[in-house]
mmCIF file with all atom_site columns, C-alpha atoms in Angstrom:
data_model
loop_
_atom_site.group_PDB
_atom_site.id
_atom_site.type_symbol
_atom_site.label_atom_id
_atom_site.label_alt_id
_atom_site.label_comp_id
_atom_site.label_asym_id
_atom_site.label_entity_id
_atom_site.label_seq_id
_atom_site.pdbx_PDB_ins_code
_atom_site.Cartn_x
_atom_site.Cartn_y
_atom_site.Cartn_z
_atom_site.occupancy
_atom_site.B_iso_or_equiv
_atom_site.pdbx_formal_charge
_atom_site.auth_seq_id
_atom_site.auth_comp_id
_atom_site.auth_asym_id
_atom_site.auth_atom_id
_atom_site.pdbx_PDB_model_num
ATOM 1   C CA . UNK A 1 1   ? 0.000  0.000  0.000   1.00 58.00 ? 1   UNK A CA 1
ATOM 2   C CA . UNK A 1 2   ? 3.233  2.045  0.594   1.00 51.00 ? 2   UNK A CA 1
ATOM 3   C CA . UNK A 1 3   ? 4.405  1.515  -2.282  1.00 53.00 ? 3   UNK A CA 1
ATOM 4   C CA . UNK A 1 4   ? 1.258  2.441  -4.174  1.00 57.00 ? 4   UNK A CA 1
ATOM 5   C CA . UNK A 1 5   ? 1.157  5.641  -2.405  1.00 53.00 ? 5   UNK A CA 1
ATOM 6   C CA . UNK A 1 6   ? 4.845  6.434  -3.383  1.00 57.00 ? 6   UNK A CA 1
ATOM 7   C CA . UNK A 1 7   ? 4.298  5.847  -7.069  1.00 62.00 ? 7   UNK A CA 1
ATOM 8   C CA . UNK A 1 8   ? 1.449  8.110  -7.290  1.00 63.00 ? 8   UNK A CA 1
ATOM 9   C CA . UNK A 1 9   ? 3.359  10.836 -5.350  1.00 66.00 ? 9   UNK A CA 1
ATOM 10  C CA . UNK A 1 10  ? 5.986  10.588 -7.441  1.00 62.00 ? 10  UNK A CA 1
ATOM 11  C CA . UNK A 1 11  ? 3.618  10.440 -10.570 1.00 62.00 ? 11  UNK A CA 1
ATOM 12  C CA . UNK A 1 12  ? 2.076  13.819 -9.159  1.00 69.00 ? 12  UNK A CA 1
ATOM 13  C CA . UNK A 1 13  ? 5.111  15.380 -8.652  1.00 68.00 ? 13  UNK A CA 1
ATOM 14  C CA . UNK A 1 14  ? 6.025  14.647 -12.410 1.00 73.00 ? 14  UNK A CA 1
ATOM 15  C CA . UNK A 1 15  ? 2.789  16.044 -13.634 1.00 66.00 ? 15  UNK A CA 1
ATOM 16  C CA . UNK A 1 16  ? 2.974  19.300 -11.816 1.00 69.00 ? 16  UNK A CA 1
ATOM 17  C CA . UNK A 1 17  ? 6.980  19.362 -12.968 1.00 66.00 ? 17  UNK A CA 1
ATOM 18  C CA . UNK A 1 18  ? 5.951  18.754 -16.543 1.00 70.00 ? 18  UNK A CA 1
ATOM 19  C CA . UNK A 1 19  ? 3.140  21.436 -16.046 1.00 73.00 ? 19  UNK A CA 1
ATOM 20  C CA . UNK A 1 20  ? 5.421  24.157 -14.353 1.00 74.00 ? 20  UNK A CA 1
ATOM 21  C CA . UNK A 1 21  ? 8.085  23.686 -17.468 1.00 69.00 ? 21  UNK A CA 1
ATOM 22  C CA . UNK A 1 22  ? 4.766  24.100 -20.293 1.00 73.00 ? 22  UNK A CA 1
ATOM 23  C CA . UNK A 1 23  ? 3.716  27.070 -18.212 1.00 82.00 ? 23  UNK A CA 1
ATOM 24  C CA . UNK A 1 24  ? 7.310  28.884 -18.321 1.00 73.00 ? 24  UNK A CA 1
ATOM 25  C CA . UNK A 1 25  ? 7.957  27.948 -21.844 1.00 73.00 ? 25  UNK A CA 1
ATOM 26  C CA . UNK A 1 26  ? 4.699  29.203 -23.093 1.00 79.00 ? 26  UNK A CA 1
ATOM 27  C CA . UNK A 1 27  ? 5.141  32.433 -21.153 1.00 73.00 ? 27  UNK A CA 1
ATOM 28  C CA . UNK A 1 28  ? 8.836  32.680 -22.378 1.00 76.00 ? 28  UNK A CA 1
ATOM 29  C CA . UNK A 1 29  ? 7.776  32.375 -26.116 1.00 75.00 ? 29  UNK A CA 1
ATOM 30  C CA . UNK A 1 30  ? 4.969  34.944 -25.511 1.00 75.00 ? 30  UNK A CA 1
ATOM 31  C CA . UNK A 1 31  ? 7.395  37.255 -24.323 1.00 77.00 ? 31  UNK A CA 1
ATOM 32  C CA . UNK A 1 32  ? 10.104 36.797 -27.141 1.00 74.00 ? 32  UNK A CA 1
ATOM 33  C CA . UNK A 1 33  ? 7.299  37.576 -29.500 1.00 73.00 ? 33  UNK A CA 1
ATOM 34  C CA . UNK A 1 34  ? 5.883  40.596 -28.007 1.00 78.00 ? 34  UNK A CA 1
ATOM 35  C CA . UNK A 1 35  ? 9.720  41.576 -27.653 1.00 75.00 ? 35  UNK A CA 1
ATOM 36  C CA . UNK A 1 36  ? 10.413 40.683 -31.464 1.00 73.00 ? 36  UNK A CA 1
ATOM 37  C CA . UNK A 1 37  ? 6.961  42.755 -32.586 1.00 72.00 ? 37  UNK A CA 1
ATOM 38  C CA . UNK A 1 38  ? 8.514  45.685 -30.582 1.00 71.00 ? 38  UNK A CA 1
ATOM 39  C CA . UNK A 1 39  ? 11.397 45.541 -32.443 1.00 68.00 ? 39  UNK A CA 1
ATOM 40  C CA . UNK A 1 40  ? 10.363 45.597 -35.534 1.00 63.00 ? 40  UNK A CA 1
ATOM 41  C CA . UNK A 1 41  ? 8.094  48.370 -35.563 1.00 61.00 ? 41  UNK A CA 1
ATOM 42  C CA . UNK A 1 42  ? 11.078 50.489 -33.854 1.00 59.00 ? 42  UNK A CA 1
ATOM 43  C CA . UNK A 1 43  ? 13.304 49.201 -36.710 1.00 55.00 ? 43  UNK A CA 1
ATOM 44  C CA . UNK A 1 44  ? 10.200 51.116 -38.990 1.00 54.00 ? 44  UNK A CA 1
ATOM 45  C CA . UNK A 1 45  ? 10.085 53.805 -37.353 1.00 50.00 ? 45  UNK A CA 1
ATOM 46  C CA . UNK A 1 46  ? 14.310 54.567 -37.825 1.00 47.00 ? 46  UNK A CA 1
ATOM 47  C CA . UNK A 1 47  ? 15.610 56.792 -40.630 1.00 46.00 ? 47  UNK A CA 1
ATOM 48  C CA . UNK A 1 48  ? 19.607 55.483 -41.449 1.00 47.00 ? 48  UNK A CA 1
ATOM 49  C CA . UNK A 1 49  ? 21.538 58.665 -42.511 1.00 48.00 ? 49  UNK A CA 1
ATOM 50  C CA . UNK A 1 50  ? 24.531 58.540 -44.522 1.00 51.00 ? 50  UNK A CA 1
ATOM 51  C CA . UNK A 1 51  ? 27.488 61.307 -44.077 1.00 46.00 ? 51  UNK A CA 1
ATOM 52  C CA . UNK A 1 52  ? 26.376 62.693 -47.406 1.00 54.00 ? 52  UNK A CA 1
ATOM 53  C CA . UNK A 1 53  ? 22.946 63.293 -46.146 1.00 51.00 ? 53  UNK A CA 1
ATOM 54  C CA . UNK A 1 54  ? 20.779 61.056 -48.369 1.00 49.00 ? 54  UNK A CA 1
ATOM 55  C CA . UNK A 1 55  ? 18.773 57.766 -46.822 1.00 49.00 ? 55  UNK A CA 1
ATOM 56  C CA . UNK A 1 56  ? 20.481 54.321 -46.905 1.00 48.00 ? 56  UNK A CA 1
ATOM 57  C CA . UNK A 1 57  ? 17.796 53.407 -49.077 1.00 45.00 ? 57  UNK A CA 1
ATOM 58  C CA . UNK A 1 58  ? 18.359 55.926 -51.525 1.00 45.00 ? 58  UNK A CA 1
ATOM 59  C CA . UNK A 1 59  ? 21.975 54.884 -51.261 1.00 44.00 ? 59  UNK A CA 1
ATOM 60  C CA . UNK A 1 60  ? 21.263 51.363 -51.889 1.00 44.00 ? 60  UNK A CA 1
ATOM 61  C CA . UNK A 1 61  ? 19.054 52.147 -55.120 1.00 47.00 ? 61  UNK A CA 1
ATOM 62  C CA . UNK A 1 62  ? 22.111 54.437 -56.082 1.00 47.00 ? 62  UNK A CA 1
ATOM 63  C CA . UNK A 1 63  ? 24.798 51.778 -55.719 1.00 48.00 ? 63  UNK A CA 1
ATOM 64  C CA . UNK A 1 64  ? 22.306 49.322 -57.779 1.00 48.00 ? 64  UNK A CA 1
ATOM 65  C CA . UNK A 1 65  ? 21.782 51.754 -60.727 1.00 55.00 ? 65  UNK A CA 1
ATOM 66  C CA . UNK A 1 66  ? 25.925 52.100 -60.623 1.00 59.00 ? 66  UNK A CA 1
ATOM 67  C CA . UNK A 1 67  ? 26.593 48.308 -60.514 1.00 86.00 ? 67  UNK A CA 1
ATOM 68  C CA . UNK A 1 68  ? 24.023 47.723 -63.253 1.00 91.00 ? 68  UNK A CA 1
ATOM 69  C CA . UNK A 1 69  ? 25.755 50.127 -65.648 1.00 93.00 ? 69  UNK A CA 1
ATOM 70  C CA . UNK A 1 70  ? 29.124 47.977 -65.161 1.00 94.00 ? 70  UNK A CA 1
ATOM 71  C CA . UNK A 1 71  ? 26.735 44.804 -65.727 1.00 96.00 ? 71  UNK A CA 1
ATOM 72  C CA . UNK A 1 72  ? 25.456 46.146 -68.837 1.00 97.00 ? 72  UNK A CA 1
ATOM 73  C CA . UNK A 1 73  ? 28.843 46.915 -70.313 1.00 97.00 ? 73  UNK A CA 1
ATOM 74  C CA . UNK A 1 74  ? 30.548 43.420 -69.160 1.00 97.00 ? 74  UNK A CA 1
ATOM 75  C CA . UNK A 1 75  ? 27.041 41.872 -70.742 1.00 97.00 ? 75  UNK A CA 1
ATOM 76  C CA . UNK A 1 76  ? 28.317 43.420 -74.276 1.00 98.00 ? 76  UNK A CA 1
ATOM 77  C CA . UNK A 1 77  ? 31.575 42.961 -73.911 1.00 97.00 ? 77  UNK A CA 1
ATOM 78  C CA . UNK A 1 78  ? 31.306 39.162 -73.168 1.00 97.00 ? 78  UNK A CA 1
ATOM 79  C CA . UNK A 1 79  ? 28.651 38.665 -76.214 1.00 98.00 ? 79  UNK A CA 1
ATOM 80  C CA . UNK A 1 80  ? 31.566 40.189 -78.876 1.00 98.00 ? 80  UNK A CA 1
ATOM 81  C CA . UNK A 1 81  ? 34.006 37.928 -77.234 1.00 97.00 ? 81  UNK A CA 1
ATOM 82  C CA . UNK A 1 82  ? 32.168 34.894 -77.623 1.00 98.00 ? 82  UNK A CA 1
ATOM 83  C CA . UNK A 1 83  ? 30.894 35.601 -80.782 1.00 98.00 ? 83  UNK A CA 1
ATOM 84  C CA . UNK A 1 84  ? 33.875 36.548 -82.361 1.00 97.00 ? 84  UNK A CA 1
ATOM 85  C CA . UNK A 1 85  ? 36.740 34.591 -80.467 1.00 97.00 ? 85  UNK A CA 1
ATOM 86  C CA . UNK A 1 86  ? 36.908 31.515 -83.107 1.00 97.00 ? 86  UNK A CA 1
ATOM 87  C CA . UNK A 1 87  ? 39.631 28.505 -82.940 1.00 97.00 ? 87  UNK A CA 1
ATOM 88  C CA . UNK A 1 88  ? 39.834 25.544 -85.555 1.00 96.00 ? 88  UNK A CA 1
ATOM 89  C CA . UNK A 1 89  ? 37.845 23.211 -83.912 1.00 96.00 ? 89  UNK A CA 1
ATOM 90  C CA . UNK A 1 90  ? 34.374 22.816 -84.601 1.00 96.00 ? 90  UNK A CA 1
ATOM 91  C CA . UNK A 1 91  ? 33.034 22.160 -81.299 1.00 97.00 ? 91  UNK A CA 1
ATOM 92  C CA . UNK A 1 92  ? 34.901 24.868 -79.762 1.00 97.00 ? 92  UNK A CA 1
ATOM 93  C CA . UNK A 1 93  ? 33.076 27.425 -81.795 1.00 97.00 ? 93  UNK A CA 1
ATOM 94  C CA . UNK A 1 94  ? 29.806 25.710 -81.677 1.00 96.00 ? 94  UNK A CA 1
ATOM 95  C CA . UNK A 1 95  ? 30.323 25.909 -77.894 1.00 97.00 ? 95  UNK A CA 1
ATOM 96  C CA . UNK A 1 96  ? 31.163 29.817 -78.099 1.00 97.00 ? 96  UNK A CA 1
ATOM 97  C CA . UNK A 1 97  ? 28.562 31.052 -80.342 1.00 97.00 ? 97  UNK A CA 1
ATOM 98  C CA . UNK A 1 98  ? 25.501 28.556 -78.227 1.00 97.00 ? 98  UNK A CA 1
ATOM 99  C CA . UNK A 1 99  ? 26.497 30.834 -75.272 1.00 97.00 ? 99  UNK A CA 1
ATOM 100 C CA . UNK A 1 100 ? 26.606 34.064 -77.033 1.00 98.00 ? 100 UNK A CA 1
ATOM 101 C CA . UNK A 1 101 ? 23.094 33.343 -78.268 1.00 97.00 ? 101 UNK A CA 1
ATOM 102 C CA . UNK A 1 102 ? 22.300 32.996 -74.860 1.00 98.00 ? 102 UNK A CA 1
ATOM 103 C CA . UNK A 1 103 ? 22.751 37.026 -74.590 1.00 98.00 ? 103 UNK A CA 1
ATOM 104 C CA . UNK A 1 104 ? 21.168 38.272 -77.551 1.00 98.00 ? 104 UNK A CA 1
ATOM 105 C CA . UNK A 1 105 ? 17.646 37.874 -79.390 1.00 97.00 ? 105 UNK A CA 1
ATOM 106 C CA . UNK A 1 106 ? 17.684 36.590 -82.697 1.00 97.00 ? 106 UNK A CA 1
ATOM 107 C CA . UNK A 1 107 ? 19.581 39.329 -84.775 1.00 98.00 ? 107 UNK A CA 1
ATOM 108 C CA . UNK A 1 108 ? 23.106 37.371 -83.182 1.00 98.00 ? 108 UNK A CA 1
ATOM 109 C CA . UNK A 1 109 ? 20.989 33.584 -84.339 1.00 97.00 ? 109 UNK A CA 1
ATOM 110 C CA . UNK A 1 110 ? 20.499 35.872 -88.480 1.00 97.00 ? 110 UNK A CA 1
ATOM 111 C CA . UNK A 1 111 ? 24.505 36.691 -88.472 1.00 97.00 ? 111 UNK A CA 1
ATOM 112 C CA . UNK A 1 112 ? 25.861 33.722 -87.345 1.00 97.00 ? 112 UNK A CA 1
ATOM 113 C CA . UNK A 1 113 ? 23.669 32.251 -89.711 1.00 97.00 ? 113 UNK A CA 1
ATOM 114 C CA . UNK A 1 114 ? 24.786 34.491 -92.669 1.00 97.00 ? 114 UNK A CA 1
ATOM 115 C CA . UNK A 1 115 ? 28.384 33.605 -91.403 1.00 97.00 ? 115 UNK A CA 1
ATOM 116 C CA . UNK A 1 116 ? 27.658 30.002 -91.877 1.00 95.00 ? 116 UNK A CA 1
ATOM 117 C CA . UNK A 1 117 ? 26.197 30.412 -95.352 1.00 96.00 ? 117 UNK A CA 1
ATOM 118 C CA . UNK A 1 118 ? 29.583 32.479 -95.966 1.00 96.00 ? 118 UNK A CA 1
ATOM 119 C CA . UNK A 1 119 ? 31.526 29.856 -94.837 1.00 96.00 ? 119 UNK A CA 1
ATOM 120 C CA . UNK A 1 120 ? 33.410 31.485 -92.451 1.00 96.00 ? 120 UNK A CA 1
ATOM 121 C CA . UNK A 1 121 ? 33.305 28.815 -90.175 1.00 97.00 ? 121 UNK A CA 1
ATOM 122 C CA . UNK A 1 122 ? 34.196 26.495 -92.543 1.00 96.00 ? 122 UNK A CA 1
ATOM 123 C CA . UNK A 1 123 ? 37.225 28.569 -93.226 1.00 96.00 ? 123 UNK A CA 1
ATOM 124 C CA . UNK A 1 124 ? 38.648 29.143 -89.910 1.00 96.00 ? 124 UNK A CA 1
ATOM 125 C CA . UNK A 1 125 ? 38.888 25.227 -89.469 1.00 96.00 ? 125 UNK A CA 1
ATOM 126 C CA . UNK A 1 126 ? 40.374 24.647 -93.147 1.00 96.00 ? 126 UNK A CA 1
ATOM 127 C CA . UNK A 1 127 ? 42.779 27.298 -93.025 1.00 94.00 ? 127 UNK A CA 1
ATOM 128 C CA . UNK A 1 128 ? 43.944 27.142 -88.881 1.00 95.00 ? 128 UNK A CA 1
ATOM 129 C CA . UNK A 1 129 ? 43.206 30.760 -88.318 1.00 96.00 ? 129 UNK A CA 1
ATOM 130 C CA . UNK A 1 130 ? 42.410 32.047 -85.134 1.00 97.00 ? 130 UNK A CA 1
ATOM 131 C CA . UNK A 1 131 ? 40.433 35.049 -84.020 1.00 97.00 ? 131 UNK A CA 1
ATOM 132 C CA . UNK A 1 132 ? 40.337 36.746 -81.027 1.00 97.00 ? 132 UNK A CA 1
ATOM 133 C CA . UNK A 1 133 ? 38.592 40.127 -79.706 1.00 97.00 ? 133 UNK A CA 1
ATOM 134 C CA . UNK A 1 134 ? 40.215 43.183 -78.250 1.00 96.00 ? 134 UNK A CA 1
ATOM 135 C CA . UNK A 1 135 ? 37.435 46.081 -76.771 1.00 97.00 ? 135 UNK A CA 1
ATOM 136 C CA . UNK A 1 136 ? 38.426 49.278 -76.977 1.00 97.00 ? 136 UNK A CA 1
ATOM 137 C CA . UNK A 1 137 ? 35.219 50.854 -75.316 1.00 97.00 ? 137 UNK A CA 1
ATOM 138 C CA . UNK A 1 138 ? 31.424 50.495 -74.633 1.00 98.00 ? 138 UNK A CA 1
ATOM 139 C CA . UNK A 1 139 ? 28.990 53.238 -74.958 1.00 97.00 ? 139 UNK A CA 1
ATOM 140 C CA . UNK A 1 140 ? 25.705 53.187 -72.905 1.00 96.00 ? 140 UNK A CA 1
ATOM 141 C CA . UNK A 1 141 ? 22.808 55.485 -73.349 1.00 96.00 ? 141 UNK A CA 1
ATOM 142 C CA . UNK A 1 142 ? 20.859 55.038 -69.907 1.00 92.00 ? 142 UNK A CA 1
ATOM 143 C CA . UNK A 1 143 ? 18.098 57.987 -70.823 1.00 93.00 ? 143 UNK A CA 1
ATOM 144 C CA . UNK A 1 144 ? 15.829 55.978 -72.773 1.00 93.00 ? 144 UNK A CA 1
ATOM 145 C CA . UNK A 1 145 ? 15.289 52.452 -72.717 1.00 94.00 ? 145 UNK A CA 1
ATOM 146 C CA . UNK A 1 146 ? 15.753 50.207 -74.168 1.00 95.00 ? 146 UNK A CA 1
ATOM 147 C CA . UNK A 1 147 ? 19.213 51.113 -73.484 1.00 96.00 ? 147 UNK A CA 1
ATOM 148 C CA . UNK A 1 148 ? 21.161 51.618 -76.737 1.00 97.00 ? 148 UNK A CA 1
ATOM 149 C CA . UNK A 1 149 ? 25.200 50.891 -76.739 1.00 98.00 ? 149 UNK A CA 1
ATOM 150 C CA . UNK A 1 150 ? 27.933 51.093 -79.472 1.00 98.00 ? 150 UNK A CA 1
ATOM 151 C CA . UNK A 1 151 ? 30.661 48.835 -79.020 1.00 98.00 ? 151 UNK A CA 1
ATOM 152 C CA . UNK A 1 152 ? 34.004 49.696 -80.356 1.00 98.00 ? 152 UNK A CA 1
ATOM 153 C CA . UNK A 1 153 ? 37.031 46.914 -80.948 1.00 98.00 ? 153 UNK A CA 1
ATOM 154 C CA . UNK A 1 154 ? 39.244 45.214 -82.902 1.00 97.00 ? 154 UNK A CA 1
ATOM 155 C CA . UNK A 1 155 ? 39.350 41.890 -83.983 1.00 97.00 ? 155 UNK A CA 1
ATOM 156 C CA . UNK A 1 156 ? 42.873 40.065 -84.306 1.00 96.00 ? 156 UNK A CA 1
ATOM 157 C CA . UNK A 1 157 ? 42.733 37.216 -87.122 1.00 96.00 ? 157 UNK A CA 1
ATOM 158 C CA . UNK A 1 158 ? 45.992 35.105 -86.999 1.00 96.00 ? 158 UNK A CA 1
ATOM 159 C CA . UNK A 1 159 ? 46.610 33.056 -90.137 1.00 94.00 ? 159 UNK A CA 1
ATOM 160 C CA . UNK A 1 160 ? 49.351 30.798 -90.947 1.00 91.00 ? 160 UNK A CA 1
ATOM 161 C CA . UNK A 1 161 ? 50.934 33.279 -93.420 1.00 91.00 ? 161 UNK A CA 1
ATOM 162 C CA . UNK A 1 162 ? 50.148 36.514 -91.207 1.00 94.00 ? 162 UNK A CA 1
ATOM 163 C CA . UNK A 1 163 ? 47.855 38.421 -89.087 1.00 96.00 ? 163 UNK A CA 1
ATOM 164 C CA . UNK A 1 164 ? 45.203 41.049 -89.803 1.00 97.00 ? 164 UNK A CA 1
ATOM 165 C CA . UNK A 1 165 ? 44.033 43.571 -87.133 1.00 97.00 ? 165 UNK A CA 1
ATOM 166 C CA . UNK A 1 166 ? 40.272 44.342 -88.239 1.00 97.00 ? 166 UNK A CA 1
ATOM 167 C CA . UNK A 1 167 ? 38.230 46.916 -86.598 1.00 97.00 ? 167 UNK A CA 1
ATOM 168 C CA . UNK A 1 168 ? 34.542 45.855 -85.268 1.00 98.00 ? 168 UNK A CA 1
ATOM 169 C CA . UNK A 1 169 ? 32.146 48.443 -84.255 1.00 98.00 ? 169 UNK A CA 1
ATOM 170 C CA . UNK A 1 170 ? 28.210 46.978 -83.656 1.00 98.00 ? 170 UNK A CA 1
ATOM 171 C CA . UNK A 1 171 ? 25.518 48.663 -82.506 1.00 98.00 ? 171 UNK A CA 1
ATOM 172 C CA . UNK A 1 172 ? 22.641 47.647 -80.856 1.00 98.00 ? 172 UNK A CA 1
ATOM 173 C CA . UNK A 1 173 ? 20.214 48.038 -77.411 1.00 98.00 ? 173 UNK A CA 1
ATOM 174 C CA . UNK A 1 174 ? 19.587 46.105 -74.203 1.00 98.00 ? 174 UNK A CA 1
ATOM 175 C CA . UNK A 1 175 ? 16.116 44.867 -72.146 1.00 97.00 ? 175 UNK A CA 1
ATOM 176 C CA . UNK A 1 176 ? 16.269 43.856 -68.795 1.00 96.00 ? 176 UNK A CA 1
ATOM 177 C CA . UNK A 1 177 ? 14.943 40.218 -68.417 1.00 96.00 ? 177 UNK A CA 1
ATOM 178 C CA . UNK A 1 178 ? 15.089 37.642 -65.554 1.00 95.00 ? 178 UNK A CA 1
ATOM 179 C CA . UNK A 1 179 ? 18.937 36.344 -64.402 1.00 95.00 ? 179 UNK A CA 1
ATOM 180 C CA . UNK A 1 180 ? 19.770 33.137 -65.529 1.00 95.00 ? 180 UNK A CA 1
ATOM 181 C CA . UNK A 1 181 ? 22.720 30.647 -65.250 1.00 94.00 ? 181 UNK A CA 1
ATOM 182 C CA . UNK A 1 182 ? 23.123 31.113 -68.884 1.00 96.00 ? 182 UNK A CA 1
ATOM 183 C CA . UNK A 1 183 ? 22.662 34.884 -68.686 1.00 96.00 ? 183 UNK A CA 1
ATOM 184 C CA . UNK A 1 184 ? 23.884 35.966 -65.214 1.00 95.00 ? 184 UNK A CA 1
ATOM 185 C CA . UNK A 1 185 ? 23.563 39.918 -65.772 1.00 95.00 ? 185 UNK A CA 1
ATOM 186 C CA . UNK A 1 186 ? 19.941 39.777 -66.917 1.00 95.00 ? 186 UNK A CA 1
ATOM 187 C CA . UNK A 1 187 ? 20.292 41.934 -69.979 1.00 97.00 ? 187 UNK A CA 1
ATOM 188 C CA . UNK A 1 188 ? 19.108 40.435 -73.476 1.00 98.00 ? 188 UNK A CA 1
ATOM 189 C CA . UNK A 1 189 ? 20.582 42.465 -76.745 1.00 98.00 ? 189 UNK A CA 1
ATOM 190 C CA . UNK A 1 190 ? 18.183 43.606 -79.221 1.00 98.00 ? 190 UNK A CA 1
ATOM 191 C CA . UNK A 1 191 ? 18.491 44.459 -82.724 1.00 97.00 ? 191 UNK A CA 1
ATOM 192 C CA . UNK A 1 192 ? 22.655 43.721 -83.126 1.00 98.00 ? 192 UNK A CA 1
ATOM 193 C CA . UNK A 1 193 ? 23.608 44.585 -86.101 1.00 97.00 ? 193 UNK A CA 1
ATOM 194 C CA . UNK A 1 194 ? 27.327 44.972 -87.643 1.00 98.00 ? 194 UNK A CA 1
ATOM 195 C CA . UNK A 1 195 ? 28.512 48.947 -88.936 1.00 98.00 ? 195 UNK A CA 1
ATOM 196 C CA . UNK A 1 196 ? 31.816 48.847 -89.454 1.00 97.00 ? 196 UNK A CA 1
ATOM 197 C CA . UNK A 1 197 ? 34.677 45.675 -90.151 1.00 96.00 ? 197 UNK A CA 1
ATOM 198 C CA . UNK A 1 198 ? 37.603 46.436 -92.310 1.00 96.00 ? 198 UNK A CA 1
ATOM 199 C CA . UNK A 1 199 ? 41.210 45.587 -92.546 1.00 94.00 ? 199 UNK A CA 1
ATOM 200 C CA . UNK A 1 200 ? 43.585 48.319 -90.609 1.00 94.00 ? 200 UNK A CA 1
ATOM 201 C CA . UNK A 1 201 ? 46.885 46.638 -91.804 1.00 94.00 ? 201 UNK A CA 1
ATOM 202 C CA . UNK A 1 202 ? 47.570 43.379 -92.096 1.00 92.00 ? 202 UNK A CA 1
ATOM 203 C CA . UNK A 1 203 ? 51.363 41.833 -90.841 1.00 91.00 ? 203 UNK A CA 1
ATOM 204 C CA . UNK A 1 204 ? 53.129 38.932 -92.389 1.00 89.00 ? 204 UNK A CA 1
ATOM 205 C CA . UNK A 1 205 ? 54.361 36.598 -90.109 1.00 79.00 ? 205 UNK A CA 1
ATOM 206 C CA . UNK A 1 206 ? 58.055 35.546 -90.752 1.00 73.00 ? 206 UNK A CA 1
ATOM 207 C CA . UNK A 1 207 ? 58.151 31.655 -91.813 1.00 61.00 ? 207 UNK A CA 1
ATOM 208 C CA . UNK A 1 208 ? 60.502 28.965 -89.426 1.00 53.00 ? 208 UNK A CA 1
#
């Protein structure tokens, strides 16, 4: 009977024990929210000032209208590189132009077309020439959009019996779309067309 008694003591004692620890850790939780609500509407109510004297939010917007110019020109400037960096080997340059194409709409798909049906390709395998792309600058026009941008470069074409140094200007404009892993800076080029790629001088190379 002792024994009886001492069990449900001890099963009493549990029960309040159990009770007492819901009790404090409902009363804790209702506290850390109430606390947490506070919070936040103080962290509403506070204006951050820079030493300049303009909010961190106009800051921020600043900063993002900044990095997106330097987007937009690396955007360009990585299109003409792909596009127009070209090795002998077949998949190479199918692998280079499929991510270019990535970056612009489908005036980049009608020239590499037309360069197909020129057989450029088909001559930069034969003949072991190389090409590779040197920018000389990128101009942005941010007032209106979609954004219009000249590029300006060169194009280095190295052939077995010499090397040309041909200048590439293009033209074209920009519309934001979604990021992808194919098209990190979220830009897609519109309208890309071609103005200007002649021969400056062409160097023979001396023979071994």
């Amino acid at each position: 009977m002792k024994k009886i008694f001492d069990i449900q003591r001890k099963f009493r004692f549990t029960v309040y024990v159990l009770l007492a620890v819901s009790i404090g850790l409902t009363g804790l939780s209702g506290y850390v929210f109430t606390l947490s609500l506070k919070l936040s509407d103080q962290s509403r109510q506070k204006i951050y000032v820079l030493d300049n004297g303009k909010s961190l939010l106009v800051a921020l917007r600043e900063d993002i209208t900044e990095n997106r110019d330097a987007e937009a020109r690396d955007h360009v400037k990585r299109f003409h590189e792909l596009f127009f960096t070209l090795e002998p080997d077949k998949q190479y340059i199918e692998n280079n132009v499929r991510e270019a194409l990535y970056l612009a709409d489908r005036t980049a798909m009608e020239q590499y077309q037309s360069f197909k049906e020129n057989n450029v390709y088909n001559q930069v395998i034969a003949s072991d020439i190389s090409m590779t792309v040197m920018t000389d600058s990128i101009k942005l026009d941010f007032s209106s959009y979609p954004y219009r941008f000249q590029y300006f470069g060169k194009q280095k074409i190295v052939r077995t019996s010499n090397i040309t140094i041909r200048n590439l200007q293009t033209t074209g404009q920009l519309r934001n779309i979604s990021r992808t892993d194919h098209n990190p800076h979220g830009f897609l080029i519109e309208g890309w067309r071609i103005t200007d790629n002649t021969d400056l001088e062409t160097i023979k190379r001396k023979s071994f």
